[in-house]
């Protein structure tokens, strides 16, 4: 980005020297005269350019120092960046700016650039196959195309090549490196596309985005971690084998490395895409976290407490606990496990897919046993208190 001040460009060196004082001094500028003094103190000289990294040397809190001067018109921010500004500029500054997104050039745009270069005699004639490869290599970036054309022009002159063929172009370019930002917006857009393709049960699309990332230089270990996360978030208990396969794929990559180990990641992606989907566990976990965060710290019921000492046993810790393995079917029907005074929560709702069909059936059976035991113990009392998110039945 380049940042302009009324009357001239701000000098980056002054910000480097006086940057730490900017945040402290900004509050002193209550009128136009003080603002001019502030600028002079920072030794800002008119008509000097600001480096594109200027705002990024300040953290988002320090960037607040610019706000009153942007609002008053003393500072006017104008810039261009390949990064997403929402990652680098705080929301207050960004809300006072107009953001324009410039898209990559089309193949037709790039062909016109090549045609102009050929019209000027800057490069030799290019065969059709070579031109298609050259346009694909530029990947929508005119600067990359112009740099490549310059390289081709110099190399062709030295090699006395009169026509650029596809074979010769490959020799000059070497292995194609696609435009890929391993730490910026494009990176996260691509991993998002991979995740959503697997969640959407499209194995070919999921495989495409995985290969795109690996081809672009993404760390296969990072990809393995993402696949494990997908297995837990989007497949869950509908198919527990998904967790096993993704973990084993990660271990396989650690043993084999690239490129052989990447095949294991590819197979794992395909499995994730075709596996039955469930986010029931993911939703239940997030809902329970929210509940615990908003609730008080309730004491553990006496019958569930651990009693390793004689004193604790004398205080009735653990008294009345029913050991499930000693009960019929290894299930203590009617037992309560939530804190006293807290309604039972039914946040985990298995979906009617994969293994969770059987899990749902099992839960429905256990809850029926609970209800019968509590009704027998306390006739006339609601055996299953209502709970947030409880639909009254279990799918499946």
JSON list of C-alpha atoms in Angstrom, two decimals, residues 15-214:
[
{"chain": "A", "resi": 15, "resn": "UNK", "atom": "CA", "xyz": [7.60, 6.37, 10.67]},
{"chain": "A", "resi": 16, "resn": "UNK", "atom": "CA", "xyz": [10.35, 3.87, 11.26]},
{"chain": "A", "resi": 17, "resn": "UNK", "atom": "CA", "xyz": [12.16, 6.34, 13.53]},
{"chain": "A", "resi": 18, "resn": "UNK", "atom": "CA", "xyz": [9.14, 7.92, 15.22]},
{"chain": "A", "resi": 19, "resn": "UNK", "atom": "CA", "xyz": [6.71, 5.02, 15.01]},
{"chain": "A", "resi": 20, "resn": "UNK", "atom": "CA", "xyz": [6.77, 4.20, 18.75]},
{"chain": "A", "resi": 21, "resn": "UNK", "atom": "CA", "xyz": [5.91, 7.84, 19.50]},
{"chain": "A", "resi": 22, "resn": "UNK", "atom": "CA", "xyz": [3.01, 7.99, 17.07]},
{"chain": "A", "resi": 23, "resn": "UNK", "atom": "CA", "xyz": [0.49, 6.26, 19.28]},
{"chain": "A", "resi": 24, "resn": "UNK", "atom": "CA", "xyz": [1.37, 8.34, 22.34]},
{"chain": "A", "resi": 25, "resn": "UNK", "atom": "CA", "xyz": [1.47, 11.65, 20.44]},
{"chain": "A", "resi": 26, "resn": "UNK", "atom": "CA", "xyz": [-1.73, 11.27, 18.45]},
{"chain": "A", "resi": 27, "resn": "UNK", "atom": "CA", "xyz": [-4.00, 12.13, 21.38]},
{"chain": "A", "resi": 28, "resn": "UNK", "atom": "CA", "xyz": [-2.27, 15.51, 21.77]},
{"chain": "A", "resi": 29, "resn": "UNK", "atom": "CA", "xyz": [-3.49, 16.69, 18.35]},
{"chain": "A", "resi": 30, "resn": "UNK", "atom": "CA", "xyz": [-6.72, 18.47, 19.22]},
{"chain": "A", "resi": 31, "resn": "UNK", "atom": "CA", "xyz": [-6.64, 21.19, 16.59]},
{"chain": "A", "resi": 32, "resn": "UNK", "atom": "CA", "xyz": [-5.20, 21.91, 13.16]},
{"chain": "A", "resi": 33, "resn": "UNK", "atom": "CA", "xyz": [-2.15, 23.73, 14.54]},
{"chain": "A", "resi": 34, "resn": "UNK", "atom": "CA", "xyz": [-1.26, 20.86, 16.84]},
{"chain": "A", "resi": 35, "resn": "UNK", "atom": "CA", "xyz": [-1.74, 18.44, 13.97]},
{"chain": "A", "resi": 36, "resn": "UNK", "atom": "CA", "xyz": [0.72, 20.39, 11.84]},
{"chain": "A", "resi": 37, "resn": "UNK", "atom": "CA", "xyz": [3.17, 20.37, 14.74]},
{"chain": "A", "resi": 38, "resn": "UNK", "atom": "CA", "xyz": [2.65, 16.66, 15.14]},
{"chain": "A", "resi": 39, "resn": "UNK", "atom": "CA", "xyz": [3.51, 16.09, 11.50]},
{"chain": "A", "resi": 40, "resn": "UNK", "atom": "CA", "xyz": [6.59, 18.30, 11.81]},
{"chain": "A", "resi": 41, "resn": "UNK", "atom": "CA", "xyz": [7.72, 16.46, 14.93]},
{"chain": "A", "resi": 42, "resn": "UNK", "atom": "CA", "xyz": [7.55, 13.23, 13.00]},
{"chain": "A", "resi": 43, "resn": "UNK", "atom": "CA", "xyz": [9.80, 14.89, 10.41]},
{"chain": "A", "resi": 44, "resn": "UNK", "atom": "CA", "xyz": [7.41, 14.08, 7.59]},
{"chain": "A", "resi": 45, "resn": "UNK", "atom": "CA", "xyz": [8.70, 15.70, 4.43]},
{"chain": "A", "resi": 46, "resn": "UNK", "atom": "CA", "xyz": [6.26, 16.47, 1.58]},
{"chain": "A", "resi": 47, "resn": "UNK", "atom": "CA", "xyz": [6.41, 14.41, -1.56]},
{"chain": "A", "resi": 48, "resn": "UNK", "atom": "CA", "xyz": [8.19, 11.44, -0.04]},
{"chain": "A", "resi": 49, "resn": "UNK", "atom": "CA", "xyz": [6.74, 7.96, -0.66]},
{"chain": "A", "resi": 50, "resn": "UNK", "atom": "CA", "xyz": [5.63, 5.61, 2.09]},
{"chain": "A", "resi": 51, "resn": "UNK", "atom": "CA", "xyz": [6.70, 1.98, 1.88]},
{"chain": "A", "resi": 52, "resn": "UNK", "atom": "CA", "xyz": [3.79, -0.43, 1.37]},
{"chain": "A", "resi": 53, "resn": "UNK", "atom": "CA", "xyz": [4.48, -2.04, 4.75]},
{"chain": "A", "resi": 54, "resn": "UNK", "atom": "CA", "xyz": [3.99, 1.21, 6.73]},
{"chain": "A", "resi": 55, "resn": "UNK", "atom": "CA", "xyz": [0.68, 0.43, 8.38]},
{"chain": "A", "resi": 56, "resn": "UNK", "atom": "CA", "xyz": [1.75, -3.16, 9.08]},
{"chain": "A", "resi": 57, "resn": "UNK", "atom": "CA", "xyz": [4.60, -2.01, 11.36]},
{"chain": "A", "resi": 58, "resn": "UNK", "atom": "CA", "xyz": [1.86, -1.01, 13.81]},
{"chain": "A", "resi": 59, "resn": "UNK", "atom": "CA", "xyz": [-0.37, -3.55, 15.50]},
{"chain": "A", "resi": 60, "resn": "UNK", "atom": "CA", "xyz": [-4.12, -3.15, 15.19]},
{"chain": "A", "resi": 61, "resn": "UNK", "atom": "CA", "xyz": [-4.41, -1.27, 18.48]},
{"chain": "A", "resi": 62, "resn": "UNK", "atom": "CA", "xyz": [-1.72, 1.22, 17.48]},
{"chain": "A", "resi": 63, "resn": "UNK", "atom": "CA", "xyz": [-3.46, 1.77, 14.15]},
{"chain": "A", "resi": 64, "resn": "UNK", "atom": "CA", "xyz": [-6.22, 3.51, 16.12]},
{"chain": "A", "resi": 65, "resn": "UNK", "atom": "CA", "xyz": [-3.85, 6.49, 16.32]},
{"chain": "A", "resi": 66, "resn": "UNK", "atom": "CA", "xyz": [-4.52, 7.14, 12.64]},
{"chain": "A", "resi": 67, "resn": "UNK", "atom": "CA", "xyz": [-8.30, 7.32, 13.08]},
{"chain": "A", "resi": 68, "resn": "UNK", "atom": "CA", "xyz": [-8.82, 10.99, 14.11]},
{"chain": "A", "resi": 69, "resn": "UNK", "atom": "CA", "xyz": [-6.46, 12.16, 11.35]},
{"chain": "A", "resi": 70, "resn": "UNK", "atom": "CA", "xyz": [-8.13, 10.02, 8.71]},
{"chain": "A", "resi": 71, "resn": "UNK", "atom": "CA", "xyz": [-11.52, 11.36, 9.81]},
{"chain": "A", "resi": 72, "resn": "UNK", "atom": "CA", "xyz": [-10.30, 14.97, 9.76]},
{"chain": "A", "resi": 73, "resn": "UNK", "atom": "CA", "xyz": [-8.78, 14.56, 6.30]},
{"chain": "A", "resi": 74, "resn": "UNK", "atom": "CA", "xyz": [-5.17, 15.13, 7.41]},
{"chain": "A", "resi": 75, "resn": "UNK", "atom": "CA", "xyz": [-4.26, 11.60, 6.38]},
{"chain": "A", "resi": 76, "resn": "UNK", "atom": "CA", "xyz": [-5.73, 9.95, 3.29]},
{"chain": "A", "resi": 77, "resn": "UNK", "atom": "CA", "xyz": [-4.93, 6.29, 2.85]},
{"chain": "A", "resi": 78, "resn": "UNK", "atom": "CA", "xyz": [-4.57, 5.03, -0.70]},
{"chain": "A", "resi": 79, "resn": "UNK", "atom": "CA", "xyz": [-2.96, 1.74, -1.46]},
{"chain": "A", "resi": 80, "resn": "UNK", "atom": "CA", "xyz": [-2.71, -1.52, -3.34]},
{"chain": "A", "resi": 81, "resn": "UNK", "atom": "CA", "xyz": [-1.80, -4.88, -1.85]},
{"chain": "A", "resi": 82, "resn": "UNK", "atom": "CA", "xyz": [-1.82, -8.56, -2.73]},
{"chain": "A", "resi": 83, "resn": "UNK", "atom": "CA", "xyz": [-2.87, -9.33, 0.86]},
{"chain": "A", "resi": 84, "resn": "UNK", "atom": "CA", "xyz": [-6.42, -9.23, 2.16]},
{"chain": "A", "resi": 85, "resn": "UNK", "atom": "CA", "xyz": [-6.57, -5.83, 3.92]},
{"chain": "A", "resi": 86, "resn": "UNK", "atom": "CA", "xyz": [-8.87, -7.23, 6.59]},
{"chain": "A", "resi": 87, "resn": "UNK", "atom": "CA", "xyz": [-5.89, -9.30, 7.80]},
{"chain": "A", "resi": 88, "resn": "UNK", "atom": "CA", "xyz": [-3.54, -6.30, 8.09]},
{"chain": "A", "resi": 89, "resn": "UNK", "atom": "CA", "xyz": [-5.69, -3.22, 8.79]},
{"chain": "A", "resi": 90, "resn": "UNK", "atom": "CA", "xyz": [-8.02, -2.91, 11.78]},
{"chain": "A", "resi": 91, "resn": "UNK", "atom": "CA", "xyz": [-11.75, -2.78, 11.18]},
{"chain": "A", "resi": 92, "resn": "UNK", "atom": "CA", "xyz": [-12.11, 0.86, 12.22]},
{"chain": "A", "resi": 93, "resn": "UNK", "atom": "CA", "xyz": [-9.68, 2.07, 9.55]},
{"chain": "A", "resi": 94, "resn": "UNK", "atom": "CA", "xyz": [-11.08, -0.35, 7.02]},
{"chain": "A", "resi": 95, "resn": "UNK", "atom": "CA", "xyz": [-14.64, 0.88, 7.59]},
{"chain": "A", "resi": 96, "resn": "UNK", "atom": "CA", "xyz": [-13.49, 4.36, 6.54]},
{"chain": "A", "resi": 97, "resn": "UNK", "atom": "CA", "xyz": [-12.04, 3.13, 3.27]},
{"chain": "A", "resi": 98, "resn": "UNK", "atom": "CA", "xyz": [-13.46, 1.92, -0.03]},
{"chain": "A", "resi": 99, "resn": "UNK", "atom": "CA", "xyz": [-12.04, -1.49, -0.95]},
{"chain": "A", "resi": 100, "resn": "UNK", "atom": "CA", "xyz": [-11.85, -2.55, -4.60]},
{"chain": "A", "resi": 101, "resn": "UNK", "atom": "CA", "xyz": [-11.00, -6.14, -5.50]},
{"chain": "A", "resi": 102, "resn": "UNK", "atom": "CA", "xyz": [-8.94, -6.57, -8.67]},
{"chain": "A", "resi": 103, "resn": "UNK", "atom": "CA", "xyz": [-9.42, -9.96, -10.31]},
{"chain": "A", "resi": 104, "resn": "UNK", "atom": "CA", "xyz": [-6.80, -11.99, -12.19]},
{"chain": "A", "resi": 105, "resn": "UNK", "atom": "CA", "xyz": [-6.48, -11.27, -15.90]},
{"chain": "A", "resi": 106, "resn": "UNK", "atom": "CA", "xyz": [-8.26, -13.59, -18.31]},
{"chain": "A", "resi": 107, "resn": "UNK", "atom": "CA", "xyz": [-6.50, -15.65, -20.97]},
{"chain": "A", "resi": 108, "resn": "UNK", "atom": "CA", "xyz": [-7.71, -13.17, -23.60]},
{"chain": "A", "resi": 109, "resn": "UNK", "atom": "CA", "xyz": [-6.15, -10.28, -21.67]},
{"chain": "A", "resi": 110, "resn": "UNK", "atom": "CA", "xyz": [-2.82, -12.08, -21.47]},
{"chain": "A", "resi": 111, "resn": "UNK", "atom": "CA", "xyz": [-2.93, -12.97, -25.17]},
{"chain": "A", "resi": 112, "resn": "UNK", "atom": "CA", "xyz": [-3.32, -9.29, -26.00]},
{"chain": "A", "resi": 113, "resn": "UNK", "atom": "CA", "xyz": [-0.19, -8.53, -23.96]},
{"chain": "A", "resi": 114, "resn": "UNK", "atom": "CA", "xyz": [1.74, -11.17, -25.89]},
{"chain": "A", "resi": 115, "resn": "UNK", "atom": "CA", "xyz": [0.42, -9.78, -29.18]},
{"chain": "A", "resi": 116, "resn": "UNK", "atom": "CA", "xyz": [1.61, -6.29, -28.28]},
{"chain": "A", "resi": 117, "resn": "UNK", "atom": "CA", "xyz": [5.06, -7.63, -27.39]},
{"chain": "A", "resi": 118, "resn": "UNK", "atom": "CA", "xyz": [5.26, -9.45, -30.72]},
{"chain": "A", "resi": 119, "resn": "UNK", "atom": "CA", "xyz": [4.07, -6.35, -32.59]},
{"chain": "A", "resi": 120, "resn": "UNK", "atom": "CA", "xyz": [6.99, -4.46, -31.08]},
{"chain": "A", "resi": 121, "resn": "UNK", "atom": "CA", "xyz": [9.37, -7.23, -32.10]},
{"chain": "A", "resi": 122, "resn": "UNK", "atom": "CA", "xyz": [10.27, -7.89, -28.47]},
{"chain": "A", "resi": 123, "resn": "UNK", "atom": "CA", "xyz": [9.86, -11.68, -28.77]},
{"chain": "A", "resi": 124, "resn": "UNK", "atom": "CA", "xyz": [10.09, -14.16, -31.67]},
{"chain": "A", "resi": 125, "resn": "UNK", "atom": "CA", "xyz": [6.95, -15.81, -33.09]},
{"chain": "A", "resi": 126, "resn": "UNK", "atom": "CA", "xyz": [5.34, -18.30, -30.70]},
{"chain": "A", "resi": 127, "resn": "UNK", "atom": "CA", "xyz": [3.64, -21.53, -31.78]},
{"chain": "A", "resi": 128, "resn": "UNK", "atom": "CA", "xyz": [0.03, -22.08, -30.72]},
{"chain": "A", "resi": 129, "resn": "UNK", "atom": "CA", "xyz": [0.80, -24.87, -28.23]},
{"chain": "A", "resi": 130, "resn": "UNK", "atom": "CA", "xyz": [3.62, -22.84, -26.73]},
{"chain": "A", "resi": 131, "resn": "UNK", "atom": "CA", "xyz": [1.36, -19.78, -26.43]},
{"chain": "A", "resi": 132, "resn": "UNK", "atom": "CA", "xyz": [-1.28, -21.79, -24.55]},
{"chain": "A", "resi": 133, "resn": "UNK", "atom": "CA", "xyz": [1.35, -23.09, -22.15]},
{"chain": "A", "resi": 134, "resn": "UNK", "atom": "CA", "xyz": [2.77, -19.59, -21.69]},
{"chain": "A", "resi": 135, "resn": "UNK", "atom": "CA", "xyz": [-0.66, -18.16, -20.85]},
{"chain": "A", "resi": 136, "resn": "UNK", "atom": "CA", "xyz": [-1.32, -20.98, -18.40]},
{"chain": "A", "resi": 137, "resn": "UNK", "atom": "CA", "xyz": [2.10, -20.42, -16.82]},
{"chain": "A", "resi": 138, "resn": "UNK", "atom": "CA", "xyz": [1.32, -16.72, -16.23]},
{"chain": "A", "resi": 139, "resn": "UNK", "atom": "CA", "xyz": [-1.76, -17.82, -14.27]},
{"chain": "A", "resi": 140, "resn": "UNK", "atom": "CA", "xyz": [-3.59, -14.50, -14.67]},
{"chain": "A", "resi": 141, "resn": "UNK", "atom": "CA", "xyz": [-0.60, -12.39, -13.61]},
{"chain": "A", "resi": 142, "resn": "UNK", "atom": "CA", "xyz": [0.54, -9.81, -16.21]},
{"chain": "A", "resi": 143, "resn": "UNK", "atom": "CA", "xyz": [3.76, -9.07, -14.34]},
{"chain": "A", "resi": 144, "resn": "UNK", "atom": "CA", "xyz": [4.70, -12.72, -14.40]},
{"chain": "A", "resi": 145, "resn": "UNK", "atom": "CA", "xyz": [3.89, -12.90, -18.10]},
{"chain": "A", "resi": 146, "resn": "UNK", "atom": "CA", "xyz": [6.04, -9.85, -18.91]},
{"chain": "A", "resi": 147, "resn": "UNK", "atom": "CA", "xyz": [8.95, -11.21, -16.88]},
{"chain": "A", "resi": 148, "resn": "UNK", "atom": "CA", "xyz": [8.65, -14.54, -18.70]},
{"chain": "A", "resi": 149, "resn": "UNK", "atom": "CA", "xyz": [8.52, -12.83, -22.10]},
{"chain": "A", "resi": 150, "resn": "UNK", "atom": "CA", "xyz": [11.68, -10.93, -21.23]},
{"chain": "A", "resi": 151, "resn": "UNK", "atom": "CA", "xyz": [13.42, -14.17, -20.24]},
{"chain": "A", "resi": 152, "resn": "UNK", "atom": "CA", "xyz": [12.29, -15.85, -23.45]},
{"chain": "A", "resi": 153, "resn": "UNK", "atom": "CA", "xyz": [13.48, -12.91, -25.54]},
{"chain": "A", "resi": 154, "resn": "UNK", "atom": "CA", "xyz": [16.97, -12.91, -24.03]},
{"chain": "A", "resi": 155, "resn": "UNK", "atom": "CA", "xyz": [17.31, -16.70, -24.11]},
{"chain": "A", "resi": 156, "resn": "UNK", "atom": "CA", "xyz": [16.03, -16.95, -27.69]},
{"chain": "A", "resi": 157, "resn": "UNK", "atom": "CA", "xyz": [18.51, -14.34, -28.85]},
{"chain": "A", "resi": 158, "resn": "UNK", "atom": "CA", "xyz": [21.40, -16.12, -27.16]},
{"chain": "A", "resi": 159, "resn": "UNK", "atom": "CA", "xyz": [20.31, -19.53, -28.52]},
{"chain": "A", "resi": 160, "resn": "UNK", "atom": "CA", "xyz": [19.49, -18.05, -31.94]},
{"chain": "A", "resi": 161, "resn": "UNK", "atom": "CA", "xyz": [15.94, -19.45, -31.76]},
{"chain": "A", "resi": 162, "resn": "UNK", "atom": "CA", "xyz": [13.70, -17.99, -34.47]},
{"chain": "A", "resi": 163, "resn": "UNK", "atom": "CA", "xyz": [10.39, -19.60, -33.38]},
{"chain": "A", "resi": 164, "resn": "UNK", "atom": "CA", "xyz": [9.43, -20.48, -29.82]},
{"chain": "A", "resi": 165, "resn": "UNK", "atom": "CA", "xyz": [8.12, -24.06, -29.79]},
{"chain": "A", "resi": 166, "resn": "UNK", "atom": "CA", "xyz": [6.38, -25.87, -26.95]},
{"chain": "A", "resi": 167, "resn": "UNK", "atom": "CA", "xyz": [9.36, -28.19, -26.43]},
{"chain": "A", "resi": 168, "resn": "UNK", "atom": "CA", "xyz": [11.82, -25.30, -26.24]},
{"chain": "A", "resi": 169, "resn": "UNK", "atom": "CA", "xyz": [9.49, -23.35, -23.92]},
{"chain": "A", "resi": 170, "resn": "UNK", "atom": "CA", "xyz": [9.37, -26.28, -21.51]},
{"chain": "A", "resi": 171, "resn": "UNK", "atom": "CA", "xyz": [13.16, -26.40, -21.43]},
{"chain": "A", "resi": 172, "resn": "UNK", "atom": "CA", "xyz": [13.34, -22.72, -20.57]},
{"chain": "A", "resi": 173, "resn": "UNK", "atom": "CA", "xyz": [10.57, -22.64, -18.00]},
{"chain": "A", "resi": 174, "resn": "UNK", "atom": "CA", "xyz": [11.36, -25.91, -16.29]},
{"chain": "A", "resi": 175, "resn": "UNK", "atom": "CA", "xyz": [8.72, -27.31, -13.96]},
{"chain": "A", "resi": 176, "resn": "UNK", "atom": "CA", "xyz": [5.73, -25.05, -13.77]},
{"chain": "A", "resi": 177, "resn": "UNK", "atom": "CA", "xyz": [5.24, -23.33, -10.42]},
{"chain": "A", "resi": 178, "resn": "UNK", "atom": "CA", "xyz": [1.68, -22.10, -10.04]},
{"chain": "A", "resi": 179, "resn": "UNK", "atom": "CA", "xyz": [0.84, -18.87, -8.33]},
{"chain": "A", "resi": 180, "resn": "UNK", "atom": "CA", "xyz": [0.10, -19.91, -4.76]},
{"chain": "A", "resi": 181, "resn": "UNK", "atom": "CA", "xyz": [0.22, -17.92, -1.55]},
{"chain": "A", "resi": 182, "resn": "UNK", "atom": "CA", "xyz": [1.01, -20.38, 1.21]},
{"chain": "A", "resi": 183, "resn": "UNK", "atom": "CA", "xyz": [0.12, -17.95, 4.00]},
{"chain": "A", "resi": 184, "resn": "UNK", "atom": "CA", "xyz": [-2.50, -15.60, 2.63]},
{"chain": "A", "resi": 185, "resn": "UNK", "atom": "CA", "xyz": [-6.09, -15.43, 1.51]},
{"chain": "A", "resi": 186, "resn": "UNK", "atom": "CA", "xyz": [-5.71, -17.84, -1.42]},
{"chain": "A", "resi": 187, "resn": "UNK", "atom": "CA", "xyz": [-4.32, -20.50, 0.90]},
{"chain": "A", "resi": 188, "resn": "UNK", "atom": "CA", "xyz": [-7.33, -20.37, 3.20]},
{"chain": "A", "resi": 189, "resn": "UNK", "atom": "CA", "xyz": [-9.76, -20.19, 0.28]},
{"chain": "A", "resi": 190, "resn": "UNK", "atom": "CA", "xyz": [-8.27, -23.39, -1.14]},
{"chain": "A", "resi": 191, "resn": "UNK", "atom": "CA", "xyz": [-8.30, -25.32, 2.14]},
{"chain": "A", "resi": 192, "resn": "UNK", "atom": "CA", "xyz": [-11.90, -24.17, 2.56]},
{"chain": "A", "resi": 193, "resn": "UNK", "atom": "CA", "xyz": [-12.76, -25.57, -0.87]},
{"chain": "A", "resi": 194, "resn": "UNK", "atom": "CA", "xyz": [-11.14, -28.90, 0.06]},
{"chain": "A", "resi": 195, "resn": "UNK", "atom": "CA", "xyz": [-13.05, -29.12, 3.33]},
{"chain": "A", "resi": 196, "resn": "UNK", "atom": "CA", "xyz": [-16.38, -28.22, 1.76]},
{"chain": "A", "resi": 197, "resn": "UNK", "atom": "CA", "xyz": [-15.90, -30.66, -1.12]},
{"chain": "A", "resi": 198, "resn": "UNK", "atom": "CA", "xyz": [-15.24, -33.54, 1.27]},
{"chain": "A", "resi": 199, "resn": "UNK", "atom": "CA", "xyz": [-18.19, -32.49, 3.44]},
{"chain": "A", "resi": 200, "resn": "UNK", "atom": "CA", "xyz": [-20.31, -32.33, 0.29]},
{"chain": "A", "resi": 201, "resn": "UNK", "atom": "CA", "xyz": [-19.40, -35.94, -0.60]},
{"chain": "A", "resi": 202, "resn": "UNK", "atom": "CA", "xyz": [-17.68, -35.11, -3.90]},
{"chain": "A", "resi": 203, "resn": "UNK", "atom": "CA", "xyz": [-14.52, -37.28, -3.94]},
{"chain": "A", "resi": 204, "resn": "UNK", "atom": "CA", "xyz": [-13.19, -35.97, -7.26]},
{"chain": "A", "resi": 205, "resn": "UNK", "atom": "CA", "xyz": [-13.49, -32.31, -6.28]},
{"chain": "A", "resi": 206, "resn": "UNK", "atom": "CA", "xyz": [-11.95, -33.01, -2.86]},
{"chain": "A", "resi": 207, "resn": "UNK", "atom": "CA", "xyz": [-9.04, -34.81, -4.54]},
{"chain": "A", "resi": 208, "resn": "UNK", "atom": "CA", "xyz": [-8.61, -31.90, -6.97]},
{"chain": "A", "resi": 209, "resn": "UNK", "atom": "CA", "xyz": [-8.25, -29.33, -4.18]},
{"chain": "A", "resi": 210, "resn": "UNK", "atom": "CA", "xyz": [-5.87, -31.58, -2.23]},
{"chain": "A", "resi": 211, "resn": "UNK", "atom": "CA", "xyz": [-3.61, -31.98, -5.26]},
{"chain": "A", "resi": 212, "resn": "UNK", "atom": "CA", "xyz": [-3.86, -28.24, -5.98]},
{"chain": "A", "resi": 213, "resn": "UNK", "atom": "CA", "xyz": [-2.53, -27.48, -2.52]},
{"chain": "A", "resi": 214, "resn": "UNK", "atom": "CA", "xyz": [0.23, -30.10, -2.62]}
]
